[in-house]
Coordinates of C-alpha atoms (C1' of nucleotides) in Angstrom, one line a residue:
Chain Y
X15 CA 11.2 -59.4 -14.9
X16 CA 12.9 -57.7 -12.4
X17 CA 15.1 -54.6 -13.0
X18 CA 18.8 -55.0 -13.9
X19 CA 21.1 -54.2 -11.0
X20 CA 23.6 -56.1 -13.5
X21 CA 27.1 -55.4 -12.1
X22 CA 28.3 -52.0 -12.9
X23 CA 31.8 -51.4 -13.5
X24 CA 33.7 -47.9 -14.4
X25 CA 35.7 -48.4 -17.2
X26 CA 39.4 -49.6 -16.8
X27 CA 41.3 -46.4 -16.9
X28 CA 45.0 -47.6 -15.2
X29 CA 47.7 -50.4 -17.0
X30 CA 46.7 -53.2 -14.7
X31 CA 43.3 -55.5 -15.6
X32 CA 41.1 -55.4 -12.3
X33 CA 39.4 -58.4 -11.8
X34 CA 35.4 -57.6 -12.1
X35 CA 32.0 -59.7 -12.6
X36 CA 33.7 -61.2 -15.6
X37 CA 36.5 -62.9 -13.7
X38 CA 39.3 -64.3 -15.9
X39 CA 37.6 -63.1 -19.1
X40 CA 37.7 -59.4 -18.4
X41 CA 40.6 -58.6 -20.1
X42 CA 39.6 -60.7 -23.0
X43 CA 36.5 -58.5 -22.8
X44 CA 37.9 -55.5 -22.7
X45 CA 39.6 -56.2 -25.9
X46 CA 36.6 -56.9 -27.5
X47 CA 34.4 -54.0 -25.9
X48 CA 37.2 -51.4 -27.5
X49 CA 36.3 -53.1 -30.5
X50 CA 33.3 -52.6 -31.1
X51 CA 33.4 -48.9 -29.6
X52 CA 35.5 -47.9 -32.2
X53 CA 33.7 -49.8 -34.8
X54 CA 31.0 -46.8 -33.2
X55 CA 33.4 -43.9 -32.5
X56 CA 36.0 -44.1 -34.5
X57 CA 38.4 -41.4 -33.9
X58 CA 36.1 -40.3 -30.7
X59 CA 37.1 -43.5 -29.2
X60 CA 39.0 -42.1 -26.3
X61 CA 36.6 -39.9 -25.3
X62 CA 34.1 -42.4 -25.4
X63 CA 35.9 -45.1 -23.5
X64 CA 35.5 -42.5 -20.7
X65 CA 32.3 -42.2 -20.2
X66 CA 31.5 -46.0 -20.7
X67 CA 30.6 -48.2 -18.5
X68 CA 30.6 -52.3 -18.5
X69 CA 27.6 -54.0 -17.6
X70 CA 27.1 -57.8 -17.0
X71 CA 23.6 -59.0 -17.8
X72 CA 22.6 -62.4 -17.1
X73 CA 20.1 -64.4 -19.3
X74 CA 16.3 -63.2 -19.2
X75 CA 17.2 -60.3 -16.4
X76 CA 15.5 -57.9 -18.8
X77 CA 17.8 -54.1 -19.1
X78 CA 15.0 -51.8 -19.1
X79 CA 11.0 -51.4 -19.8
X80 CA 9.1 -49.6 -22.1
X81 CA 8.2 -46.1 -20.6
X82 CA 11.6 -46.4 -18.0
X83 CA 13.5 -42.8 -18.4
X84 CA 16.3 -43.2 -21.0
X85 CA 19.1 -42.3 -19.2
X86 CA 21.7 -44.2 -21.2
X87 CA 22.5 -46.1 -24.5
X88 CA 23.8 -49.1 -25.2
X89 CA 27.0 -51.2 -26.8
X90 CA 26.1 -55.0 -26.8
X91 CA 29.5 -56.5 -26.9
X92 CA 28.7 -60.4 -26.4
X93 CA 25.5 -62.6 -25.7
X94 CA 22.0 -61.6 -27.2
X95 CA 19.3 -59.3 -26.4
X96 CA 15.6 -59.2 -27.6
X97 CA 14.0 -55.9 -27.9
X98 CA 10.2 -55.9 -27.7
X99 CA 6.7 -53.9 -27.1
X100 CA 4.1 -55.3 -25.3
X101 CA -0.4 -54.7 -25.5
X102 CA -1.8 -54.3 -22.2
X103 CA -3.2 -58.1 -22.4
X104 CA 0.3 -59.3 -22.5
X105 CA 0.3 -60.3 -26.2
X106 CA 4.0 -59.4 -27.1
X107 CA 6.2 -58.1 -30.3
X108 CA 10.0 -59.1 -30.4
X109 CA 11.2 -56.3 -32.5
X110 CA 14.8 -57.7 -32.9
X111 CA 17.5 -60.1 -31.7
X112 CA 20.5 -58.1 -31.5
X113 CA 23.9 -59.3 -32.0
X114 CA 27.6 -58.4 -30.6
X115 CA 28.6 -54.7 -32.0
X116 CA 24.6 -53.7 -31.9
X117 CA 23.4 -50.4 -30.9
X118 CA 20.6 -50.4 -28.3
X119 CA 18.7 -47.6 -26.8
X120 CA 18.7 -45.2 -29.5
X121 CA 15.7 -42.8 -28.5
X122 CA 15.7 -39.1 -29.0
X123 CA 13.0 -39.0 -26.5
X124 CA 12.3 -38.9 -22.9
X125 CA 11.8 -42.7 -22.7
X126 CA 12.5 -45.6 -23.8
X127 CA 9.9 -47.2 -26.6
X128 CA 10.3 -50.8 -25.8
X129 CA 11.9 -53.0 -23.7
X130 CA 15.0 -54.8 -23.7
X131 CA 16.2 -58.1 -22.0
X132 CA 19.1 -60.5 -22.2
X133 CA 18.2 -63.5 -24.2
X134 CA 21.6 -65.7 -23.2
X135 CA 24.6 -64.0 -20.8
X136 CA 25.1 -60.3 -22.2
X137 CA 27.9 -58.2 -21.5
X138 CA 27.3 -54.3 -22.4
X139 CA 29.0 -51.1 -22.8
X140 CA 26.3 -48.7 -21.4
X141 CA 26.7 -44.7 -22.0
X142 CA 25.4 -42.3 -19.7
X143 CA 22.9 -40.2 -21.8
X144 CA 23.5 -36.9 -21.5
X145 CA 27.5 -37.2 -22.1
X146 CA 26.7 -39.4 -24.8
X147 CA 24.7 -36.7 -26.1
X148 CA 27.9 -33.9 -25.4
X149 CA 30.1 -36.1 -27.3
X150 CA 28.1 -36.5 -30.2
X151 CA 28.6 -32.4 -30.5
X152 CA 31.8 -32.6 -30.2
X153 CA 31.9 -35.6 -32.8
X154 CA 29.6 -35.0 -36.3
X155 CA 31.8 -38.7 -37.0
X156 CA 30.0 -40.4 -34.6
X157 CA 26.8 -39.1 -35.1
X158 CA 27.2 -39.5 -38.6
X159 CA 27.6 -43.9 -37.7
X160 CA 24.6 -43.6 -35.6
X161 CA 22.5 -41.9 -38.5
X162 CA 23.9 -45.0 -40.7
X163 CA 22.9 -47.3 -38.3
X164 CA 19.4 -46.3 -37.6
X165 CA 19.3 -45.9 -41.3
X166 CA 20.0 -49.7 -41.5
X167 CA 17.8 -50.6 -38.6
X168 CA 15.0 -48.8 -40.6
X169 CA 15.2 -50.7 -43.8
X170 CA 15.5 -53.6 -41.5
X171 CA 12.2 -53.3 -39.8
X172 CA 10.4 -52.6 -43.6
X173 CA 11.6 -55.9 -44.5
X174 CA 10.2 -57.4 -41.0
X175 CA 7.1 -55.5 -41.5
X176 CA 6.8 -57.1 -45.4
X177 CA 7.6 -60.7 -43.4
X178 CA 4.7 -60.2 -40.6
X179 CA 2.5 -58.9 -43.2
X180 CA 2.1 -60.6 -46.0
X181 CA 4.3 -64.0 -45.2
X182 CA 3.0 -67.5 -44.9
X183 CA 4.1 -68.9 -41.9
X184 CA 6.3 -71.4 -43.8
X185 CA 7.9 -68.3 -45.3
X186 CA 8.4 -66.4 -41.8
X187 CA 10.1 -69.4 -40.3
X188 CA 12.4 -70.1 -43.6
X189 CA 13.2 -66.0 -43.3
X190 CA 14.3 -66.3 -40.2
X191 CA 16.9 -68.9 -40.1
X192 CA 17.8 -67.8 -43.2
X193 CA 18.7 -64.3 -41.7
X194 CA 20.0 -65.8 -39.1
X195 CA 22.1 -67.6 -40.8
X196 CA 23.5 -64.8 -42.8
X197 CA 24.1 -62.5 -40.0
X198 CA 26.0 -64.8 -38.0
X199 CA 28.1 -65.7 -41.5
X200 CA 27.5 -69.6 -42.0
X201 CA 28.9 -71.9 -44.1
X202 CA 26.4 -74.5 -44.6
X203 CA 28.5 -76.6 -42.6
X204 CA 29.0 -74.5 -39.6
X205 CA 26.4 -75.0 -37.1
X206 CA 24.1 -71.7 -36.2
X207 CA 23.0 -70.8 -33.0
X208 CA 19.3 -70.5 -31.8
X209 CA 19.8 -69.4 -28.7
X210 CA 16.3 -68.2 -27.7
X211 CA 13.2 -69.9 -26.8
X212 CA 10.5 -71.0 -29.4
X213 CA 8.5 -68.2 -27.5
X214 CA 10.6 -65.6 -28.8
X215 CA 10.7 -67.2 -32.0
X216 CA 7.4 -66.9 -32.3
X217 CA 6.6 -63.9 -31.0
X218 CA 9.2 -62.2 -33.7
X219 CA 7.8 -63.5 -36.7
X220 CA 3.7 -62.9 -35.5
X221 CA 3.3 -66.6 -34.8
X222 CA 2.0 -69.0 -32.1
X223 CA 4.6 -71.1 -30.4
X224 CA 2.8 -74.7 -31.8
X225 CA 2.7 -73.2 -35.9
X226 CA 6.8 -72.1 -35.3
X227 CA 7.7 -75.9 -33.9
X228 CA 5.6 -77.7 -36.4
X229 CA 7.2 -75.6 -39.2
X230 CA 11.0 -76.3 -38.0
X231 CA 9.9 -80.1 -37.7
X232 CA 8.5 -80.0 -41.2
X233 CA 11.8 -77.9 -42.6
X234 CA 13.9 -80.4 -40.9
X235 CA 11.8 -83.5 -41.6
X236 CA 12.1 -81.7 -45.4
X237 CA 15.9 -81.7 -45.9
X238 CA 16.7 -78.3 -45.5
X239 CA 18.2 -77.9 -42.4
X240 CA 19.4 -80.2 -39.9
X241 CA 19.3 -79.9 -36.1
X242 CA 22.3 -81.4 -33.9
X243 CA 20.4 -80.0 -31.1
X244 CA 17.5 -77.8 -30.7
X245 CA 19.2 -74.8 -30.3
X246 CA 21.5 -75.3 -33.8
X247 CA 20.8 -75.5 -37.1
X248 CA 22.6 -76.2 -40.2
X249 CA 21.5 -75.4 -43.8
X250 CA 21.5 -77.8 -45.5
X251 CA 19.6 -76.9 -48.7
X252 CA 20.6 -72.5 -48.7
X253 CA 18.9 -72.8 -52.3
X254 CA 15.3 -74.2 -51.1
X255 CA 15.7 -71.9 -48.0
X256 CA 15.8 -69.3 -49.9
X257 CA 12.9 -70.2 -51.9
X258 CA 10.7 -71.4 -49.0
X259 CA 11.5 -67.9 -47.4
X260 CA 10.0 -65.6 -50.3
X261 CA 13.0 -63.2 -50.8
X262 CA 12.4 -60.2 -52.7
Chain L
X7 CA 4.0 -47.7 -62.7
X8 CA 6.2 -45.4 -65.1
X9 CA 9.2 -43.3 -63.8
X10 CA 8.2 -40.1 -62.4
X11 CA 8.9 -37.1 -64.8
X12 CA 6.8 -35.2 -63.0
X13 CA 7.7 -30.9 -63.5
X14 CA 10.7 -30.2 -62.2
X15 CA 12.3 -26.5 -61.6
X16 CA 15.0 -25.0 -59.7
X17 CA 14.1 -23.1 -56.3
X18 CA 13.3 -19.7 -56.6
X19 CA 16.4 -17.6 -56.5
X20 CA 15.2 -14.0 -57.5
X21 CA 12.6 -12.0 -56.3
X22 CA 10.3 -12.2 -58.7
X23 CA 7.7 -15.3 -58.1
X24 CA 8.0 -17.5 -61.5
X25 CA 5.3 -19.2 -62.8
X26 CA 5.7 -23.0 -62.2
X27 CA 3.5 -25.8 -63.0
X28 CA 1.7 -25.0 -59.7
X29 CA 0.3 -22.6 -61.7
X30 CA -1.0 -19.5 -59.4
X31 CA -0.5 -21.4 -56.3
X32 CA 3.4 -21.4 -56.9
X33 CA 3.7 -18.5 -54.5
X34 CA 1.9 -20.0 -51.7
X35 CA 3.6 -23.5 -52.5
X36 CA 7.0 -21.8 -52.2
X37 CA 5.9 -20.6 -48.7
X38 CA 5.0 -24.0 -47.8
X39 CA 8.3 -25.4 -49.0
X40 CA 10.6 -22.5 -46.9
X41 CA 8.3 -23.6 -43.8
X42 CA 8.7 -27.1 -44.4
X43 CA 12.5 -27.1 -44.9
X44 CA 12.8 -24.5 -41.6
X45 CA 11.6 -27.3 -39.7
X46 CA 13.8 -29.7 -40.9
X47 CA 17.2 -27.5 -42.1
X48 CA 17.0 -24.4 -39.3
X49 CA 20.1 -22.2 -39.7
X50 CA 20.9 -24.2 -42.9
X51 CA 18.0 -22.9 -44.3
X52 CA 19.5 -20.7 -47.0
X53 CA 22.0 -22.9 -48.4
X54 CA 19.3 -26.4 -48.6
X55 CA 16.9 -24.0 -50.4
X56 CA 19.9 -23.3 -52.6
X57 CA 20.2 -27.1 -53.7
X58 CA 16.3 -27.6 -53.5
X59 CA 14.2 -28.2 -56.6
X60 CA 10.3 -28.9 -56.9
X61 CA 8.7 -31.5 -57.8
X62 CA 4.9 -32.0 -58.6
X63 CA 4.2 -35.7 -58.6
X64 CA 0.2 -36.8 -59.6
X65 CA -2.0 -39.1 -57.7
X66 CA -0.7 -42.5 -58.6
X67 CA 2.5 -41.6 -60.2
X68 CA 5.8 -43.3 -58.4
X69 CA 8.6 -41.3 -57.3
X70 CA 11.2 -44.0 -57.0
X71 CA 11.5 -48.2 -56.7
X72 CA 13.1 -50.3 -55.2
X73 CA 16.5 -51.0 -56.0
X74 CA 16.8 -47.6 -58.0
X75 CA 19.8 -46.2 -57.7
X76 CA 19.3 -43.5 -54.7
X77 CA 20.5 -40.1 -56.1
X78 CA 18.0 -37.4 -54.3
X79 CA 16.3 -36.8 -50.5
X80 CA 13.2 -35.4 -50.4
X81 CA 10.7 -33.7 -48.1
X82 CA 7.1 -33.7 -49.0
X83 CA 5.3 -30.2 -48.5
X84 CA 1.6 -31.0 -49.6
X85 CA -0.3 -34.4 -51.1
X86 CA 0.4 -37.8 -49.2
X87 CA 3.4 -40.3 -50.7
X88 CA 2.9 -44.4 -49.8
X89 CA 6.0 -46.2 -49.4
X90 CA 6.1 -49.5 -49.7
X91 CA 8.3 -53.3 -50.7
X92 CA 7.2 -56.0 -52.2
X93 CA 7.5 -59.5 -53.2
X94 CA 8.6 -61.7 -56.0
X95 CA 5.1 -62.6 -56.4
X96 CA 3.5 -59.4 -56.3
X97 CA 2.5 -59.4 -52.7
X98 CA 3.0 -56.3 -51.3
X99 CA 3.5 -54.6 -47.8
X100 CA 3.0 -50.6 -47.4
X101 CA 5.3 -49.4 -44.6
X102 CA 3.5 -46.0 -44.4
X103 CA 1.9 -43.2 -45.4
X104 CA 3.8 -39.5 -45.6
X105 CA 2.1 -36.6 -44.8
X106 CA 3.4 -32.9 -45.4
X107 CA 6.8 -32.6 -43.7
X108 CA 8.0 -36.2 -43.6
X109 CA 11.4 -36.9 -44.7
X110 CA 11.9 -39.3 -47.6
X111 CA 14.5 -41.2 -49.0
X112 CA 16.9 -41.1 -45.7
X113 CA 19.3 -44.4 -47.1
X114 CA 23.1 -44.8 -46.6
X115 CA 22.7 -47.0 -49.2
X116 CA 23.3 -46.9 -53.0
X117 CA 19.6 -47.9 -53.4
X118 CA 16.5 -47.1 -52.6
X119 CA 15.4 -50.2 -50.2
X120 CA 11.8 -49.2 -51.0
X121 CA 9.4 -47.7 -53.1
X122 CA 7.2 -44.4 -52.9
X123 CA 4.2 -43.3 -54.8
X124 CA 2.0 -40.4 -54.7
X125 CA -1.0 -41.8 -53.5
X126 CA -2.8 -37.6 -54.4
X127 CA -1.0 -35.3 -55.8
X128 CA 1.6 -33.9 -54.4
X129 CA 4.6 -31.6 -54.0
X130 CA 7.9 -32.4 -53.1
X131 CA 11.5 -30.7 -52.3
X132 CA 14.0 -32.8 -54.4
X133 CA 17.8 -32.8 -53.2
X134 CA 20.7 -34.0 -55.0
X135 CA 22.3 -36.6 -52.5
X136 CA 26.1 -36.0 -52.7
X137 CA 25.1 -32.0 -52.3
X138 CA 22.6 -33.1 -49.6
X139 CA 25.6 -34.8 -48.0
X140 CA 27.7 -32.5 -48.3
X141 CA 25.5 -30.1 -46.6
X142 CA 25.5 -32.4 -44.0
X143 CA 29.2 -32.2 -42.9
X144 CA 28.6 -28.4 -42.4
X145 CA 25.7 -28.5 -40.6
X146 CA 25.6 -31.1 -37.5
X147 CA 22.2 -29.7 -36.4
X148 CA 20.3 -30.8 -40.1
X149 CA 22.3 -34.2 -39.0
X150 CA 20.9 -34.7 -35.6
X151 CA 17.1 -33.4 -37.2
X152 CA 17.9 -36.3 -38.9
X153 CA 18.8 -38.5 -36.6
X154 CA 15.8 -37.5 -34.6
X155 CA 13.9 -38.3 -37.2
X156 CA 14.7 -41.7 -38.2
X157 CA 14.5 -42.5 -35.0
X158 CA 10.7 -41.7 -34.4
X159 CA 10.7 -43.7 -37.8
X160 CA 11.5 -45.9 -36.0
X161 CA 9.2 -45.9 -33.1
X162 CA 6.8 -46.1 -35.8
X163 CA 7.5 -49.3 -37.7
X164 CA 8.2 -50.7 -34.3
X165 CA 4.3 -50.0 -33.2
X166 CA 3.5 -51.0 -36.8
X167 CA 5.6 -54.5 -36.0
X168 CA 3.0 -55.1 -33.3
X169 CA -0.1 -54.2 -34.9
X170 CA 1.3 -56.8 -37.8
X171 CA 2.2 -59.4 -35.4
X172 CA -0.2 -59.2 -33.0
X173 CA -3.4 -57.7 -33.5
X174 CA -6.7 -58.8 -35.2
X175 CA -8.0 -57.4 -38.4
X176 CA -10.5 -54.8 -35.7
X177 CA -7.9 -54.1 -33.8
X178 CA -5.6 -53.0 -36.9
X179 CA -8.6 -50.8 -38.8
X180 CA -9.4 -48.7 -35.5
X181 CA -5.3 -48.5 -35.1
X182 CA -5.3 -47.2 -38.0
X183 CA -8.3 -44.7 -38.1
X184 CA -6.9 -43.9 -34.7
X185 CA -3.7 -42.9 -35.8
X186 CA -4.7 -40.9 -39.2
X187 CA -7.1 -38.7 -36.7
X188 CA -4.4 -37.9 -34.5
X189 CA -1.3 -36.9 -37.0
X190 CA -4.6 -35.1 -39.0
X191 CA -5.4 -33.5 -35.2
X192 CA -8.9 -33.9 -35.8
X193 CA -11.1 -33.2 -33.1
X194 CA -14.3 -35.3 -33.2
X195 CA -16.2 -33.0 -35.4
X196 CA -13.8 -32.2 -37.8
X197 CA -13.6 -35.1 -40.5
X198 CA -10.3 -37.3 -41.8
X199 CA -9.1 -37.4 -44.7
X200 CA -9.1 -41.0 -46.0
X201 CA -7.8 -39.9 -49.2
X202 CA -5.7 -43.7 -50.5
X203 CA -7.7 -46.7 -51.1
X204 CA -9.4 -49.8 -49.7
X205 CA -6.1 -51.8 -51.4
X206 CA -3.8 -49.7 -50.1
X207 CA -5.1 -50.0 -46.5
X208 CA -5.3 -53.5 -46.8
X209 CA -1.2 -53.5 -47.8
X210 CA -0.5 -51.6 -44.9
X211 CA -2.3 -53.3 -42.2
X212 CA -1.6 -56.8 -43.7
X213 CA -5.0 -58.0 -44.4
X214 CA -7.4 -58.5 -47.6
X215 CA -9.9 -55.1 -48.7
X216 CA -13.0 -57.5 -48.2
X217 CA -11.8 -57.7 -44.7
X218 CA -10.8 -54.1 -44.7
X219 CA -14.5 -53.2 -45.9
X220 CA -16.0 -55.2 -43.5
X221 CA -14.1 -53.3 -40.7
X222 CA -14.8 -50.3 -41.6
X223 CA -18.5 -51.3 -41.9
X224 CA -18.6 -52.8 -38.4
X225 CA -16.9 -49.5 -36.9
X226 CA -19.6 -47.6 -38.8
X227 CA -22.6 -49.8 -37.9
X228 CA -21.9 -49.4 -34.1
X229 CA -21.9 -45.7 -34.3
X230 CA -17.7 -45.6 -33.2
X231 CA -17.5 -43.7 -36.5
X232 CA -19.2 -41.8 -39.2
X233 CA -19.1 -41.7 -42.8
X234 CA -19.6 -38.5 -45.0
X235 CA -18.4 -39.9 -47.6
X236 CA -16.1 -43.0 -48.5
X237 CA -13.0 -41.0 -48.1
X238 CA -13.7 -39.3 -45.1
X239 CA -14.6 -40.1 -41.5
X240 CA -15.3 -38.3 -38.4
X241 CA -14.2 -40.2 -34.9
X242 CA -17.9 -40.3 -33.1
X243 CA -16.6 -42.5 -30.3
X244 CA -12.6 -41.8 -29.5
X245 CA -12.8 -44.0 -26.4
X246 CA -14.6 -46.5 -28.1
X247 CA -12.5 -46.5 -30.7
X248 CA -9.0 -45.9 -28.6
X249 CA -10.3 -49.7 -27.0
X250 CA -11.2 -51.3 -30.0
X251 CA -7.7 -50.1 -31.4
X252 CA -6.3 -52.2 -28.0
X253 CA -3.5 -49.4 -27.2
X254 CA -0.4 -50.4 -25.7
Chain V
dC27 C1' -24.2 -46.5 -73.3
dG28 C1' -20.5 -49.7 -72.7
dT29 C1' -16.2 -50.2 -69.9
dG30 C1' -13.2 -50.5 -66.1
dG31 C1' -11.8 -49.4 -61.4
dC32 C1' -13.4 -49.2 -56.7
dG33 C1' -16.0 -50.6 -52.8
dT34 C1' -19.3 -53.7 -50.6
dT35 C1' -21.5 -58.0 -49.4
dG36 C1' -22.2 -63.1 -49.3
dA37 C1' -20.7 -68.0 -49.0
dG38 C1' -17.4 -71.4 -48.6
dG39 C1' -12.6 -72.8 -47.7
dT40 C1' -8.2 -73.0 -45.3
dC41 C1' -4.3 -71.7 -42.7
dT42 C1' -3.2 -70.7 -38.3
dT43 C1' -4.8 -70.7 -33.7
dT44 C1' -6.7 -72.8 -29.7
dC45 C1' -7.1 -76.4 -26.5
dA46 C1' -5.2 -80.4 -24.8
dA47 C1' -1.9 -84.0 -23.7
dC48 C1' 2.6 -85.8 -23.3
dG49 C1' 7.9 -86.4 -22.9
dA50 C1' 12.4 -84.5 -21.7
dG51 C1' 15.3 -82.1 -18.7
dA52 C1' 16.5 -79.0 -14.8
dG53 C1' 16.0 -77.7 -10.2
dT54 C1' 14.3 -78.7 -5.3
dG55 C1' 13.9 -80.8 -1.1
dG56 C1' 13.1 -84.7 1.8
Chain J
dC12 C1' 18.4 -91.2 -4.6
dC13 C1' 13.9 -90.3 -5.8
dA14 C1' 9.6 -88.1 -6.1
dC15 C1' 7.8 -83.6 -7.3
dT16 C1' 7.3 -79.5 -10.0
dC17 C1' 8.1 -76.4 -13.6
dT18 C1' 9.4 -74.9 -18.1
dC19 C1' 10.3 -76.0 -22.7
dG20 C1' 9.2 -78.3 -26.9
dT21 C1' 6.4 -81.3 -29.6
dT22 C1' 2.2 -83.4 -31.5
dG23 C1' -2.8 -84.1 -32.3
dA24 C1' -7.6 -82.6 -32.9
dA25 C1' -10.9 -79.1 -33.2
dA26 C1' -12.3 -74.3 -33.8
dG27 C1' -12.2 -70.0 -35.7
dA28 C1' -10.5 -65.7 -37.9
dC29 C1' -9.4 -64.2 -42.1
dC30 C1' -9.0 -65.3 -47.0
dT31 C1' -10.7 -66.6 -51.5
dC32 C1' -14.0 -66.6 -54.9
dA33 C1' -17.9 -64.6 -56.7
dA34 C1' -21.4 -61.3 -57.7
dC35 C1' -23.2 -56.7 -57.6
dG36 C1' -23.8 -51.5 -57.4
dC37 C1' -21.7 -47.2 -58.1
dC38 C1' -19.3 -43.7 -60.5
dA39 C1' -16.1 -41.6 -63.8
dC40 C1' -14.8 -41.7 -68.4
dG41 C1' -14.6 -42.3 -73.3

DNA sequence: CGTGGCGTTGAGGTCTTTCAACGAGAGTGG
DNA sequence: CCACTCTCGTTGAAAGACCTCAACGCCACG
């Protein structure tokens, strides 16, 4: 768990694509990394392309720790990052998978509240704090998204706190690749990625790693999902998904 | 469970204290209410106490529920509010308890994703959401109060997400003591209110009220706390108690 | 004085954890 | 190429923490 000295980048400010850590794809990535900024800024998207720059995170280099100085804020543009808290024993809390377009490192304080670290390959837009902070002056747009988002990460974590609460662990498991599912837009023919380990799994949903793998064997050895591999699912059953998972 | 209907005027606008269904402490509630929407509105005082109407809510009474259409904000000024979601099945999971000056009801949503109930009585300042929104666009610093505050919210269901997926039932009851003392700041003579009951802390820290009971009896019968009565407590022990609540 | 909600306590049950073993696959180095 | 090691994932058996069920005392309330 060694600090991120993940290869930094300005952003591209001339015509011509440099060639950085991302090789042939950086152009591709660039594309995509405007994308989602302006999904965030919106009209502030210049200004915010300015002050951003690209990092390159490879899998399980973690990005920062709990108590590290927040000194910037984050863009997650592709891979997947875990966000977690830790006891002083080492048991853990995974807080949230987060997904391309998430927002990471939202903290109105001096420090950051958990830590963060790449679950598969990540590439980042990262914002230097304090002209993050200018720009949302400048902006009341921007902040305005932010407010939104937090507002949805809240409800979010309610409905994770209901789930490590007051779920079975048949529910927890069915809630989670259900959500999964949903948030990476399946068909039930499409194939959807599990990316991390069954460590993380468990360690999201309050679980120990043996309960999470005997409850995917039984949902599979049940009908409602199938596994080409053991890091994809496919639901097969959405309806008895649904049910195992205890909506509300 | 009825709708709240609970006595609702408009803010004082003339000079002349009217008498509301605080009765005589309408004067010193309006005080309260001004201080409480300082912290939270600061140059925008005037016009938010312009849009601001009271509301007395009784112990047990809910404000809102989930999946109400969500037409007003709100700040509590005295009493304590649960929020919490629950299950098809009538398993439920309390998110937290608000104290004076919480915020309430922050959704960019159409609906409540929750629901809140006075767990005493309580006062509350009600405000319209499209005015409270509009406020908003004027006033960028009420937007980044806000913003500040949903994210500590944040911090907070985070640290409850690890206390609900990580810690024993002990653990969870001296967290929780732990915490009530400090956002009461009690020293360790002065005693904490306790004031919801054995259910409700059982919803919040995800366990039974037998087991709840039974905590609380343990923590008492080693001396880490005392008991004046069955709704207060005074911290005997903080260091004791800081170890049994296994801080992170 | 009966009734009902709240809180406590006891005994037994069960769901999840703990402890343990094993197979598959990746990386290492001789 | 082949041991060797390590992590990851799975499975089984045993243990335990918390839950469930039940009974009881207390107090407010009609």
């Amino acid at each position: 768990m060694r600090r991120a000295e993940g290869a930094v980048e300005p952003a591209e400010q001339g015509t011509a694509p440099r060639v950085g850590p991302c090789g042939v794809l950086c152009e591709d990535c660039r594309v995509r990394t405007i994308s989602v900024c302006r999904a965030l800024a919106g009209p502030a998207l210049d200004e915010l392309e300015a002050i951003t720059l690209r990092i390159r995170l490879p899998a399980g280099r973690n990005l920062f720790d709990e108590g590290d100085p927040a000194e910037s804020l984050f863009t997650l543009t592709e891979g997947m990052i875990k966000v977690f808290k830790m006891l002083p024993d080492g048991r853990r809390q995974i807080t949230g998978f987060l997904l391309p377009g998430d927002f990471l490192g939202l903290a109105f304080f001096r420090s950051y509240a958990y830590s963060a670290e790449a679950v598969t390959d990540a590439l980042l837009c990262r914002f230097p704090r304090d002209r993050f902070m200018a720009l949302l002056e400048r902006h009341p747009a921007l902040e305005k998204e932010l407010l939104s988002r937090a507002s949805s990460e809240l409800a979010a974590a309610q409905e994770q706190m209901l789930l490590l609460g007051r779920k079975s662990a048949r529910e927890r498991v069915a809630s989670f690749l259900l959500g999964l599912a949903r948030r990476q837009g399946a068909g039930s023919t499409k194939p959807v990625a599990l990316p991390m380990s069954r460590w993380d799994i468990a360690d999201y949903l309050g679980l120990t790693v043996e309960t999470v793998s005997r409850e995917i064997q039984a949902a599979k050895a049940s009908g409602v999902i199938a596994m080409p591999d053991r890091h994809h699912f496919l639901v097969v059953d959405p309806r008895r998904l649904a049910a195992a998972a205890a909506l509300g």
